[in-house]
Short mmCIF file of C-alpha atoms in Angstrom, two decimals:
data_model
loop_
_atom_site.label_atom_id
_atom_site.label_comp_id
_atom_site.label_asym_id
_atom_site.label_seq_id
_atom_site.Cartn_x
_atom_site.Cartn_y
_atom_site.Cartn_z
CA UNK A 69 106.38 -18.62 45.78
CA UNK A 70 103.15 -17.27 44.91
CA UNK A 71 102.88 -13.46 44.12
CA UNK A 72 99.87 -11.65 44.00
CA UNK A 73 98.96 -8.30 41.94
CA UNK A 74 95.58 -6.29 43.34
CA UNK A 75 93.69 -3.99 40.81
CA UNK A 76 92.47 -1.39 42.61
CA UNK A 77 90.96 2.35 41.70
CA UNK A 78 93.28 5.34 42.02
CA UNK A 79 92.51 8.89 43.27
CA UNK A 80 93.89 12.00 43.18
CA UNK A 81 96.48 11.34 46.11
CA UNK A 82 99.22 9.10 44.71
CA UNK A 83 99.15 5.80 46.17
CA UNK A 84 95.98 6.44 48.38
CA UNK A 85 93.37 3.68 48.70
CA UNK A 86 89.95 5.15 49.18
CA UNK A 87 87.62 2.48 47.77
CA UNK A 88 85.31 0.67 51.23
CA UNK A 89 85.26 -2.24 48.61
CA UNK A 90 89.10 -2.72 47.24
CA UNK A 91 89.99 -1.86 50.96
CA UNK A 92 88.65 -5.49 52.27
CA UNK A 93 91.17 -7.12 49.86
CA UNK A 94 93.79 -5.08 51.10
CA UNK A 95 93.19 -5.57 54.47
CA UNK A 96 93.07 -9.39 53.90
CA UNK A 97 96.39 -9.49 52.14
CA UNK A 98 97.81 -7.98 54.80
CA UNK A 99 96.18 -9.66 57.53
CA UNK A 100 97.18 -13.16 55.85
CA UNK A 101 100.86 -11.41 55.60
CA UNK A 102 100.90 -11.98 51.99
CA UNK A 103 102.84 -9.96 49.90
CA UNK A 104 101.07 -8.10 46.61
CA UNK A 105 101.94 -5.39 44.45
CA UNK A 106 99.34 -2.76 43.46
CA UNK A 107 97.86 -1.70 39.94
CA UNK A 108 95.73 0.90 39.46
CA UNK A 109 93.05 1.03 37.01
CA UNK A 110 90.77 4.27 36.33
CA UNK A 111 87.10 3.41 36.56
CA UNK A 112 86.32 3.50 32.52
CA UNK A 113 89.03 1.19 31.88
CA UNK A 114 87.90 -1.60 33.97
CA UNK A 115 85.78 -3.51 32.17
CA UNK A 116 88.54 -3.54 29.00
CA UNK A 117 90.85 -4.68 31.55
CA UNK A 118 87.55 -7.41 32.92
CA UNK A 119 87.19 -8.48 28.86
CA UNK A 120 91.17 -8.34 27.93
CA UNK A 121 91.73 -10.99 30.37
CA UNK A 122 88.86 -13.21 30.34
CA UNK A 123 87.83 -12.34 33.87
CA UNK A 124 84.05 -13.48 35.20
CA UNK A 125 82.34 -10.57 36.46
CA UNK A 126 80.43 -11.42 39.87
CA UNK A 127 78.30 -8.25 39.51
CA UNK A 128 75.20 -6.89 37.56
CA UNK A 129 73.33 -4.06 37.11
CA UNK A 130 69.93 -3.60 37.47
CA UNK A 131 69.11 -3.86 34.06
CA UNK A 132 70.89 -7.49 34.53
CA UNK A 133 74.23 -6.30 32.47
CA UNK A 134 77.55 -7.05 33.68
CA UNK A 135 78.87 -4.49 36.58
CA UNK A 136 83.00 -4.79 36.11
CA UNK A 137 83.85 -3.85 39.42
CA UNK A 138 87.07 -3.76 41.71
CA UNK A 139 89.24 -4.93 43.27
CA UNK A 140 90.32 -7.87 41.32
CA UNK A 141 92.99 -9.88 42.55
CA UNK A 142 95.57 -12.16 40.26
CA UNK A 143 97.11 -14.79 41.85
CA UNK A 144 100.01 -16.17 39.92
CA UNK A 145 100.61 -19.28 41.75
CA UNK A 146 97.34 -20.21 40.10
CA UNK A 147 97.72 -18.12 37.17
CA UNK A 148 93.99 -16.99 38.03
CA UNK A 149 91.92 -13.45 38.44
CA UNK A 150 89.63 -13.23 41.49
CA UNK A 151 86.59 -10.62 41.37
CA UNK A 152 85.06 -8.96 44.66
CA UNK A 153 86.41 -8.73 48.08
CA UNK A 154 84.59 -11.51 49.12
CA UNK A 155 85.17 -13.93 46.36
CA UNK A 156 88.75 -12.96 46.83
CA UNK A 157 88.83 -13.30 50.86
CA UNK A 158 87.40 -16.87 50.03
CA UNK A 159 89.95 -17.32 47.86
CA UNK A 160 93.10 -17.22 49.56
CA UNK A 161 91.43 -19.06 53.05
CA UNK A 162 91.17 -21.97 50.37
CA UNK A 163 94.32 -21.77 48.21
CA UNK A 164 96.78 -20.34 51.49
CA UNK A 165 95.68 -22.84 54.57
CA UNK A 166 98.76 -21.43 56.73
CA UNK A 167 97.48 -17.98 56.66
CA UNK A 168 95.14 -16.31 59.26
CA UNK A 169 91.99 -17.04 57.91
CA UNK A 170 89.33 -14.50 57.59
CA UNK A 171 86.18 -17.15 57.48
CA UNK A 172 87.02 -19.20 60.51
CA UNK A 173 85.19 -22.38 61.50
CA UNK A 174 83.56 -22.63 58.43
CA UNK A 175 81.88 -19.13 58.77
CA UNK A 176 81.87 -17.76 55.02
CA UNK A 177 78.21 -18.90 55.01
CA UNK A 178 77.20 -17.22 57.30
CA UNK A 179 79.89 -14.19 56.73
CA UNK A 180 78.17 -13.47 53.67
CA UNK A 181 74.60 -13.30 55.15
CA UNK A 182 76.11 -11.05 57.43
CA UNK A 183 77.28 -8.80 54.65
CA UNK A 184 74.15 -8.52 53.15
CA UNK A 185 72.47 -7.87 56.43
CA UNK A 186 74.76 -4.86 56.89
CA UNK A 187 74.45 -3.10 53.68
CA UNK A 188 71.07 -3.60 54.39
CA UNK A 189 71.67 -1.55 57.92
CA UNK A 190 73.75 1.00 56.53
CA UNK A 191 71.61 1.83 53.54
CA UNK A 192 71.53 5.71 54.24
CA UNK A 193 75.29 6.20 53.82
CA UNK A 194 75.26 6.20 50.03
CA UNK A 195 73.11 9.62 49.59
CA UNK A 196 75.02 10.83 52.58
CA UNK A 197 78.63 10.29 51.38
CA UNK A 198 78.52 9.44 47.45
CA UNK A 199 78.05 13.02 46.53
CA UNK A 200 81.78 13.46 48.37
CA UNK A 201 83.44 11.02 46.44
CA UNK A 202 83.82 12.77 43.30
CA UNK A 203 86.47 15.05 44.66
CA UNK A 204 88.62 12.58 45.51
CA UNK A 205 88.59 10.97 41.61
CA UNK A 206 91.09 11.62 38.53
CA UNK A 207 89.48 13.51 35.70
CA UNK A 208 88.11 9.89 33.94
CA UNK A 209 87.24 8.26 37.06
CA UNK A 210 85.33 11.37 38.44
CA UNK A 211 83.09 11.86 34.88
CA UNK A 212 82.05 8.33 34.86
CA UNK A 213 81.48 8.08 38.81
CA UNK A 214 78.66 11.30 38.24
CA UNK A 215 77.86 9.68 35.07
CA UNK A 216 76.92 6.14 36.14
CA UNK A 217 76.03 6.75 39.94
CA UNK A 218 72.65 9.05 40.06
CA UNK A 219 73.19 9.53 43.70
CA UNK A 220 76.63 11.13 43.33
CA UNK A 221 75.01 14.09 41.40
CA UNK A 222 72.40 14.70 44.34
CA UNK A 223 73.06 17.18 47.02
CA UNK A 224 70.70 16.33 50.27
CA UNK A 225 69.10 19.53 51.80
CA UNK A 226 70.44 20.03 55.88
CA UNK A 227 67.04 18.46 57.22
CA UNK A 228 67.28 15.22 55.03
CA UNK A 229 70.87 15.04 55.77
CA UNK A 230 70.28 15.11 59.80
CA UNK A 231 67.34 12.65 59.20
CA UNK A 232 69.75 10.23 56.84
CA UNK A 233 71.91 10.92 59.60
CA UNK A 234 70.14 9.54 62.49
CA UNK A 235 68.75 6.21 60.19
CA UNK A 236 72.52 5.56 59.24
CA UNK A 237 73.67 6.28 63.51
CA UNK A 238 70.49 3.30 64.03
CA UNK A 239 71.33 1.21 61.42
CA UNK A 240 75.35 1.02 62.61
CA UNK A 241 73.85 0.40 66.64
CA UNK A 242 72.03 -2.39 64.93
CA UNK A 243 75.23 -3.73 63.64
CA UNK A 244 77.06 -3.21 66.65
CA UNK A 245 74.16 -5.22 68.82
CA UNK A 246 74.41 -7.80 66.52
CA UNK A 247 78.49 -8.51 66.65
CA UNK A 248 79.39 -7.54 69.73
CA UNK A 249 76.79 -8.86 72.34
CA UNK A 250 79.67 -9.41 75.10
CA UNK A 251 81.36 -6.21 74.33
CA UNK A 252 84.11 -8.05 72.18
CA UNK A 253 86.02 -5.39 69.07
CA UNK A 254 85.45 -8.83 66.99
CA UNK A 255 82.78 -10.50 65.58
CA UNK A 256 84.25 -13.98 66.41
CA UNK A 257 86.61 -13.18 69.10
CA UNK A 258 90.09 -11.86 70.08
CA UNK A 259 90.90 -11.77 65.90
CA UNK A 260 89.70 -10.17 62.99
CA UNK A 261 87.55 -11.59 60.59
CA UNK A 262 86.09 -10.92 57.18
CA UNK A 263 83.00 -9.01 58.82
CA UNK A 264 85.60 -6.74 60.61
CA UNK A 265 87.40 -5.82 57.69
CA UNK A 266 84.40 -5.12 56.09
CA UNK A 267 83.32 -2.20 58.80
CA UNK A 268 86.46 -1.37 59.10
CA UNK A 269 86.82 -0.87 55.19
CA UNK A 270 83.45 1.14 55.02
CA UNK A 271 84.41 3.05 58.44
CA UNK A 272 87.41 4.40 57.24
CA UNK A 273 85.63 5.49 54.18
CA UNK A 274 83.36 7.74 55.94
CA UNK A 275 86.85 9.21 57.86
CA UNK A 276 88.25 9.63 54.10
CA UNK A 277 85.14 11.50 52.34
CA UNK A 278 84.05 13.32 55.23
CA UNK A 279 87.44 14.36 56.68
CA UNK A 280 89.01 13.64 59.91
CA UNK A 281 88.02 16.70 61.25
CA UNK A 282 84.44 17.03 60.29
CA UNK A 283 82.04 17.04 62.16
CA UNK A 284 80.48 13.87 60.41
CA UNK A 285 83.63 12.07 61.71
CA UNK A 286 83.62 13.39 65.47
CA UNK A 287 80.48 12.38 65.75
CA UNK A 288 80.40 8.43 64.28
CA UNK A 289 83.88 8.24 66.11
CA UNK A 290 82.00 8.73 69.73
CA UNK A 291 79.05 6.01 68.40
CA UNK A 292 78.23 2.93 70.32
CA UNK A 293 80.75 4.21 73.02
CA UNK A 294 83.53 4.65 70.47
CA UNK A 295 83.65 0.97 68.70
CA UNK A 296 83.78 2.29 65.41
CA UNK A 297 86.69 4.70 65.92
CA UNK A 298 87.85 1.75 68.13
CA UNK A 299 87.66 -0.73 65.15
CA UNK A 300 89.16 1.59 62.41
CA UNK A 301 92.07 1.35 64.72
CA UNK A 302 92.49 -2.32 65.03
CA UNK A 303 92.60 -2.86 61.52
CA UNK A 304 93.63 0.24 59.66
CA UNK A 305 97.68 -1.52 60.31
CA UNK A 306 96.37 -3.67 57.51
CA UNK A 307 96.00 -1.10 54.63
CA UNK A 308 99.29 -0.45 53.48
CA UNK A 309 99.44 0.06 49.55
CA UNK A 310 102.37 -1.44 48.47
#
């Protein structure tokens, strides 16, 4: 029987995952009903842990060095270490046929281009929220987060936070025009894909940093008549740390 270990970044609330990114792995492991264990890893470790273990980074800076990122799944049945949520989503549709799969139809393609398409839409949301992350971070992990992310050390003034505001409320109506043009919760139907997990990851990371009773929160939850709150909903069942 395969077993399956996720690396994924810790916070200051034991056994808390946080991270929009490791949160699409987690949410596929669960979805598929496979079981995992968890590892935590602070964020200046990771890319000893990347080099100890011969792991391919998927990511690079802008300089064009290696970005050691999380999650990272290892799959023991094939005695292998899978980088980025994606990469590991594709993964286990491919090496677990039985399971639910999260890029039906042959729709990873196109899943991807979707992806990019919605970072692309939701581009305001890292000054908004980055410079609340910190808070949430160990001692390590919170020095190298302000070290290596500018934006974290940048506090928007009130107007350019209600104008970042507004782009990020357009750019997630954009989104929700685009996968839900009969009113559907899912992108490709009645079930959950790899697109859902992915808003649903990044949705309930605005819940996390912003708090469930800010005022941030109230107000995304009531956006495009509630689908977001809607969505969280649907999928949140499948973040369970284990």
């Amino acid at each position: 029987m395969a077993s399956f270990t996720l690396f994924d970044i810790p916070s200051v609330v034991p056994n808390q995952a946080w991270s929009m990114n490791t949160l699409k792995a987690r949410y596929t492991l669960n979805y598929k009903g496979l079981h995992f264990k968890t590892e935590w890893i602070e964020y200046p470790d990771i890319e000893d842990f990347y080099k100890t273990n011969g792991i391919v980074h998927t990511e690079t800076r802008g300089d064009g060095s290696p970005n050691y990122t999380l999650p990272v799944l290892f799959d023991s049945a094939h005695n292998t270490y899978i980088s980025g949520s994606t990469n590991i989503a594709s993964h286990l549709d491919k090496a677990y046929p039985d399971t639910p799969k999260v890029f039906p139809n042959g729709s990873e393609g196109l899943a991807r281009g979707f992806e990019d398409a919605m970072e692309n839409a939701i581009e305001p949301i890292w000054a908004l929220l980055l410079p609340k992350v910190p808070v949430y971070l160990n001692t390590a992990s919170k020095a190298y987060f302000l070290r290596t992310k500018p934006r974290s050390r940048v506090e928007l003034d009130q107007e350019t936070k209600r104008e970042e505001w507004a782009r990020l409320r357009a750019g997630f109506s954009k989104i929700a025009s685009w996968s839900a043009p009969e009113g559907g919760l899912f992108v490709m139907g009645d079930a959950p894909t790899f697109v859902d997990l992915f808003m649903g990851g990044l949705v309930y990371w605005v819940k996390l940093t912003c708090g469930e009773n800010s005022a941030e929160w109230k107000d995304m939850s009531t956006w495009d008549e509630g689908r977001w709150d809607k969505l969280l909903k649907a999928v949140e069942v499948y973040g369970t740390v284990v």
